[in-house]
Amino acid sequence: MSEPGSLAWWHDVWRCFAASVRDQRTWLDDLDAAIGDGDHGTNLNRGLERALGALETSQTPRAGLRSVGMALLGTVGGASGALWGFGWTKASAAAGDGTGAPTPDEVVATLSLFRDAVLERGHAELGDKTMVDVLVPALASLAAELGTQRSFAEAAATAASVASERAESTIPLVARKGRASYLGERSAGHEDPGAASMALFFACLGEVS
Amino acid sequence: MSEPGSLAWWHDVWRCFAASVRDQRTWLDDLDAAIGDGDHGTNLNRGLERALGALETSQTPRAGLRSVGMALLGTVGGASGALWGFGWTKASAAAGDGTGAPTPDEVVATLSLFRDAVLERGHAELGDKTMVDVLVPALASLAAELGTQRSFAEAAATAASVASERAESTIPLVARKGRASYLGERSAGHEDPGAASMALFFACLGEVS
Amino acid sequence: MKKVINEVDHVVDESLDGLAAAFAPWVRRIEGTHVLARAVAKPSGRVGLVSGGGSGHEPAHGGYVGEGMLDAAVAGEVFTSPTPDQILEGIRAADHGAGVLCVVKNYTGDVMNFDIAAELAKEEGIEVRQVVVNDDVAVEDSLYTSGRRGIAGTVFVHKIAGAAAERGDDLATVAAVAERVIANVRSMGLALAPCTVPARGEPTFTLGEDEIEVGIGIHGEPGVRREPLRRADDLTDELLDRVTSDLGLESGASIAVMVNSMGATPLLELGIVARRVYQVAAERGWHIRTAWVGEYMTSLEMAGYSITVLRLDDELAALLEAPASTAAVRVAR
Amino acid sequence: MKKVINEVDHVVDESLDGLAAAFAPWVRRIEGTHVLARAVAKPSGRVGLVSGGGSGHEPAHGGYVGEGMLDAAVAGEVFTSPTPDQILEGIRAADHGAGVLCVVKNYTGDVMNFDIAAELAKEEGIEVRQVVVNDDVAVEDSLYTSGRRGIAGTVFVHKIAGAAAERGDDLATVAAVAERVIANVRSMGLALAPCTVPARGEPTFTLGEDEIEVGIGIHGEPGVRREPLRRADDLTDELLDRVTSDLGLESGASIAVMVNSMGATPLLELGIVARRVYQVAAERGWHIRTAWVGEYMTSLEMAGYSITVLRLDDELAALLEAPASTAAVRVAR
Ligand SMILES: Nc1ncnc2c1ncn2[C@@H]1O[C@H](COP(=O)(O)OP(=O)(O)O)[C@@H](O)[C@H]1O
Ligand SMILES: Nc1ncnc2c1ncn2[C@@H]1O[C@H](COP(=O)(O)OP(=O)(O)O)[C@@H](O)[C@H]1O
Ligand SMILES: [Mg+2]
Ligand SMILES: [Mg+2]
Ligand SMILES: [Mg+2]
Ligand SMILES: [Mg+2]
């Protein structure tokens, strides 16, 4: 296993995420078809191929994550393209520039910048039935567990299970942001696709650590 | 039974024909859908209601059949509208003007003018898979049977069965006139809708005589 | 049947009312008829142009009434040729003392009903000529059949003959120009899904998930052949090949092209077809002067498209590019 | 899925090629991008207008590029908002030194991607303003949600703001005119049948033979309510009522109307809708100055239609009727 926060580790994370989205593309599209426009899996999948390529030619985590963000911004489109793309161009600022050894704190700082950017762009709050409903609590769990001196691998595994629970708990919610909000009450009873894909991302953090 | 060729008899004929077409409208449309555009029953039906009304306000067979022709011409549309409409405006010239007693010969003369007008307008020949394939032999049968001193009722019954046979024998033919001709070989295997409705007309000649 | 209609029997009548109102800058409905005539009649002494046919081909034919194109359009019931009395009304409205040219699509019903109307008009002292458009190469042309059908190429006849009439050509000349278009225009279409005539309530044919009908007309009829769906480029190559080889189109030729949706096929897909047409034209040395891509001669909500190619000479090109102002076609001065 | 396409992944790219070729009198494709810009740029010193969104709404948005309307249209994948780098290309092409107005439909994705692009453009020294169209009354408007969607009314914004930009208004004025249109335009639509996004290959929803979705957007989404199909006049009355009561439309008002097909619903049926709109307007004392009836903001091959009403004042009416020359909208001088 590579060191959390190292370039190799980020490679593993994005390779894992790209593979999950590729495998679950139809499922994500189906979730989006129920309450949105049916393209969420297709959108992310289109961008992740490109993001992987960009990451592979980068020398540092910081440069690599910035180019991941740019690649997502330029290929995904839609709401998730803006959020994931913009989010990672911002998040990269906290990632290592290759001068010091990678630390778990660096990973948390990076993910926190990502979360802040997503909140800044999307103005979504907890309970609006979006990816934020997964991102915020899963990241909080990761940070908290690390604070109790657990290993990164353990903390990431816990965060992954929080993410997966929170994704499922978007099911009864009525959407207040994004395309699903146009359905009003009809949006209840379906898992939010963006929450589902965010849970896949956290699952990868757990898996590769 | 009214006298063949009398105004009352023509009323009976057209009432019968209008009723058959109304009853068989979907069947005629279906026949037309297979090799044409699916409107033959609907077309004729639309016109026959109007034709009956026109006939009812007429004083003589000649005036009545002319107004039948005009009504068909103005309401049916399509190939059959032109042929049936134009045909009866022409045919009316041989029908009684109310001065003498109606005769079977008058009926044959009237139907002959109708046939001539249909051939003149449509340029169809026997075997082209059109209403002509019924009209020509059925009318020939009527005239021939009358020539052998059979009663009009008997002759008309024979003509009706000739008409029905000939309609069915359009099934294997490849259409060479009308919309069905565009299908080429694919038009074989289906009864021609115009032949089918013409047979309904001859059936009525038999039925009311 | 799922349609935005009230009564099945009132579809054409009600639609004409609405379209006449919306298209008021160009057309007016002649009261009590199915005729849309120009809102502002052309000057007297100019040849009039009349066309028409069954309804269900919108924007044909009322969408082509206006300056530089038709003077009157006569609508029959859905897919049913109009009756002679209606056509006669159209001819009367289009007559401004220099005679009237009727542009008829080659269907037995249309031809016969226009023939009868022309005879009636002549009895009223109106000079009438007819041209019969038969651009559909899907159907074999033979002396012993009704010949080819008239389909989307008819719109080019309206545009070009309309421009000739507008500039003041006499009836014989306008008819000759129309005949020149007819001699140089060919089309062919295919369907991915049928349409439903309101009065019938059921699709005109049924197709499997992967089947198409090649060589369809514009009345919901099945085509001359059923086959599996292929890539857009393959389909386009075949249609284009059939159309241009029938035309004997030579390298260096100047052409106008129409990529026409049958109704449900969206412009997004027509763009893919147009791209291929331009590619093939570049390979074969044909110069595309104008491409009309959109809905010009539809078949209700049928899915599919047709390709039309018109060989241009300088005069036909100039007339095609001459000003026009109708609800569906506008060419600026 | 039955579509006239080659590869699912190339649909937008190939279609843009074909449409750019066919629409060459009005647009050119900026190489390597999904941007259609004017074939002939407007004079420098005039405000530029950019719009865009997912593909699948054709003729939106490329069909509205040209004199009197947009300067550039940016196309995303089917029903997916375009990316900021593409939008930035559009803004660059539209900039002629007087700033650029982006006309954005209110969808989270569109708004965020246009926002990011505007920030990038500002970094390059281009003055950029945005207006967000939210005309869909089907969706409840609330501070706590993303608000209403932008649908067909957007085309009236293009036309009117485009005319203001063309006559030389400065950026603030053009933006204010656009906001006035947005404040006075409302729309609502319904679907009789869904559409199929090529990349997905399956219909976006399924409906029973007698069911419709009321209150649909333009991305194949289900509407806010499912209900039985009714007569065209009933459906039209309801849409019109929702739209005009939200607008608070007063007797004596001057309006522009759009009856927009979602794709598969043919002009024949739109005519029936238009007829009813004119009837109701006459009863309620609304004066319809202009009615646009046809395909303006589609949802691939979805069956259904939307109704848009724009309350006009003298200036908006004059700008709506000002000359325009684009592939899809042409108003003569
Ligand atoms: N304002 C927002 N803030 C955070 N997440 C959002 C917001 N709007 C939408 N999303 C997320 O984006 C997901 C949809 O992404 P996607 O389908 O790719 O984009 P689009 O809605 O443009 O088609 C939603 O499921 C939701 O989780
Ligand atoms: N040239 C012709 N001569 C005689 N009958 C014809 C001719 N063309 C068509 N018909 C008849 O008309 C029938 C079709 O009538 P109809 O469906 O009402 O008209 P359309 O073909 O215009 O839809 C055909 O079945 C055929 O019998
Ligand atoms: Mg989506
Ligand atoms: Mg028929
Ligand atoms: Mg017919
Ligand atoms: Mg989307």
Tab-separated table of C-alpha atoms in Angstrom, chain B residues 25-26 29-31 33-39 42-43 46 72-83 86 120-122 128 175-179 181-184 186, chain C residues 77-85 106-110 112-113 115-116 119 139 143-149 197 199-200 202 204 213-214 219-226:
chain	number	residue	atom	x	y	z
B	25	ARG	CA	-65.022	0.887	-42.807
B	26	THR	CA	-62.275	-0.493	-40.582
B	29	ASP	CA	-59.042	0.933	-44.025
B	30	ASP	CA	-57.061	-2.129	-42.999
B	31	LEU	CA	-56.919	-3.412	-46.564
B	33	ALA	CA	-53.178	0.193	-44.796
B	34	ALA	CA	-51.559	-2.984	-46.053
B	35	ILE	CA	-50.832	-1.663	-49.545
B	36	GLY	CA	-51.880	1.983	-49.519
B	37	ASP	CA	-52.402	4.651	-46.910
B	38	GLY	CA	-55.176	3.230	-44.786
B	39	ASP	CA	-57.934	5.681	-45.560
B	42	THR	CA	-62.808	6.438	-44.039
B	43	ASN	CA	-62.779	8.330	-47.339
B	46	ARG	CA	-67.194	10.433	-45.248
B	72	LEU	CA	-68.703	12.312	-53.540
B	73	LEU	CA	-66.429	14.569	-55.573
B	74	GLY	CA	-66.602	17.233	-52.881
B	75	THR	CA	-66.114	15.065	-49.807
B	76	VAL	CA	-64.286	11.797	-50.468
B	77	GLY	CA	-60.953	13.026	-51.793
B	78	GLY	CA	-58.144	10.723	-52.827
B	79	ALA	CA	-58.194	8.440	-55.842
B	80	SER	CA	-61.528	6.902	-55.020
B	81	GLY	CA	-63.130	10.318	-54.555
B	82	ALA	CA	-62.125	11.422	-58.023
B	83	LEU	CA	-63.210	8.139	-59.606
B	86	PHE	CA	-66.495	12.025	-61.448
B	120	GLU	CA	-61.149	7.468	-68.812
B	121	ARG	CA	-59.918	9.154	-65.621
B	122	GLY	CA	-57.920	6.325	-64.147
B	128	ASP	CA	-53.863	-3.594	-62.555
B	175	ALA	CA	-50.560	-3.386	-58.414
B	176	ARG	CA	-49.800	-1.281	-61.441
B	177	LYS	CA	-52.043	1.704	-60.717
B	178	GLY	CA	-52.746	3.799	-57.660
B	179	ARG	CA	-50.814	4.076	-54.469
B	181	SER	CA	-48.237	0.290	-57.258
B	182	TYR	CA	-45.433	2.019	-55.328
B	183	LEU	CA	-44.988	-1.139	-53.310
B	184	GLY	CA	-44.122	-3.186	-56.378
B	186	ARG	CA	-44.911	-6.208	-51.966
C	77	GLU	CA	-57.985	15.495	-45.073
C	78	VAL	CA	-54.932	13.847	-43.528
C	79	PHE	CA	-53.059	12.028	-46.328
C	80	THR	CA	-56.073	12.330	-48.644
C	81	SER	CA	-55.891	14.469	-51.758
C	82	PRO	CA	-58.126	17.513	-51.662
C	83	THR	CA	-61.357	17.549	-53.627
C	84	PRO	CA	-61.760	19.375	-56.941
C	85	ASP	CA	-64.100	22.043	-55.552
C	106	ASN	CA	-47.633	12.331	-58.537
C	107	TYR	CA	-50.295	10.345	-56.725
C	108	THR	CA	-53.289	9.026	-58.601
C	109	GLY	CA	-55.649	10.843	-56.268
C	110	ASP	CA	-53.860	14.185	-56.443
C	112	MET	CA	-57.085	13.137	-60.852
C	113	ASN	CA	-58.528	15.688	-58.444
C	115	ASP	CA	-57.204	17.411	-63.352
C	116	ILE	CA	-60.896	17.714	-62.635
C	119	GLU	CA	-61.159	21.403	-66.206
C	139	VAL	CA	-40.306	3.630	-56.821
C	143	LEU	CA	-44.900	3.399	-68.400
C	144	TYR	CA	-47.197	0.675	-67.135
C	145	THR	CA	-47.560	1.942	-63.576
C	146	SER	CA	-48.470	5.262	-62.036
C	147	GLY	CA	-44.781	6.136	-62.150
C	148	ARG	CA	-42.810	7.696	-59.352
C	149	ARG	CA	-44.250	9.502	-56.386
C	197	VAL	CA	-53.438	8.843	-39.080
C	199	ALA	CA	-58.986	8.921	-38.336
C	200	ARG	CA	-57.480	5.463	-38.198
C	202	GLU	CA	-53.375	2.922	-35.303
C	204	THR	CA	-49.730	2.591	-40.474
C	213	GLU	CA	-38.498	0.792	-44.004
C	214	VAL	CA	-36.461	2.035	-46.942
C	219	HIS	CA	-48.318	9.085	-46.482
C	220	GLY	CA	-47.224	6.675	-43.803
C	221	GLU	CA	-47.011	3.865	-46.351
C	222	PRO	CA	-44.458	1.138	-45.835
C	223	GLY	CA	-41.427	1.477	-48.080
C	224	VAL	CA	-40.269	-0.761	-50.861
C	225	ARG	CA	-37.999	-2.785	-48.568
C	226	ARG	CA	-37.666	-3.613	-44.888
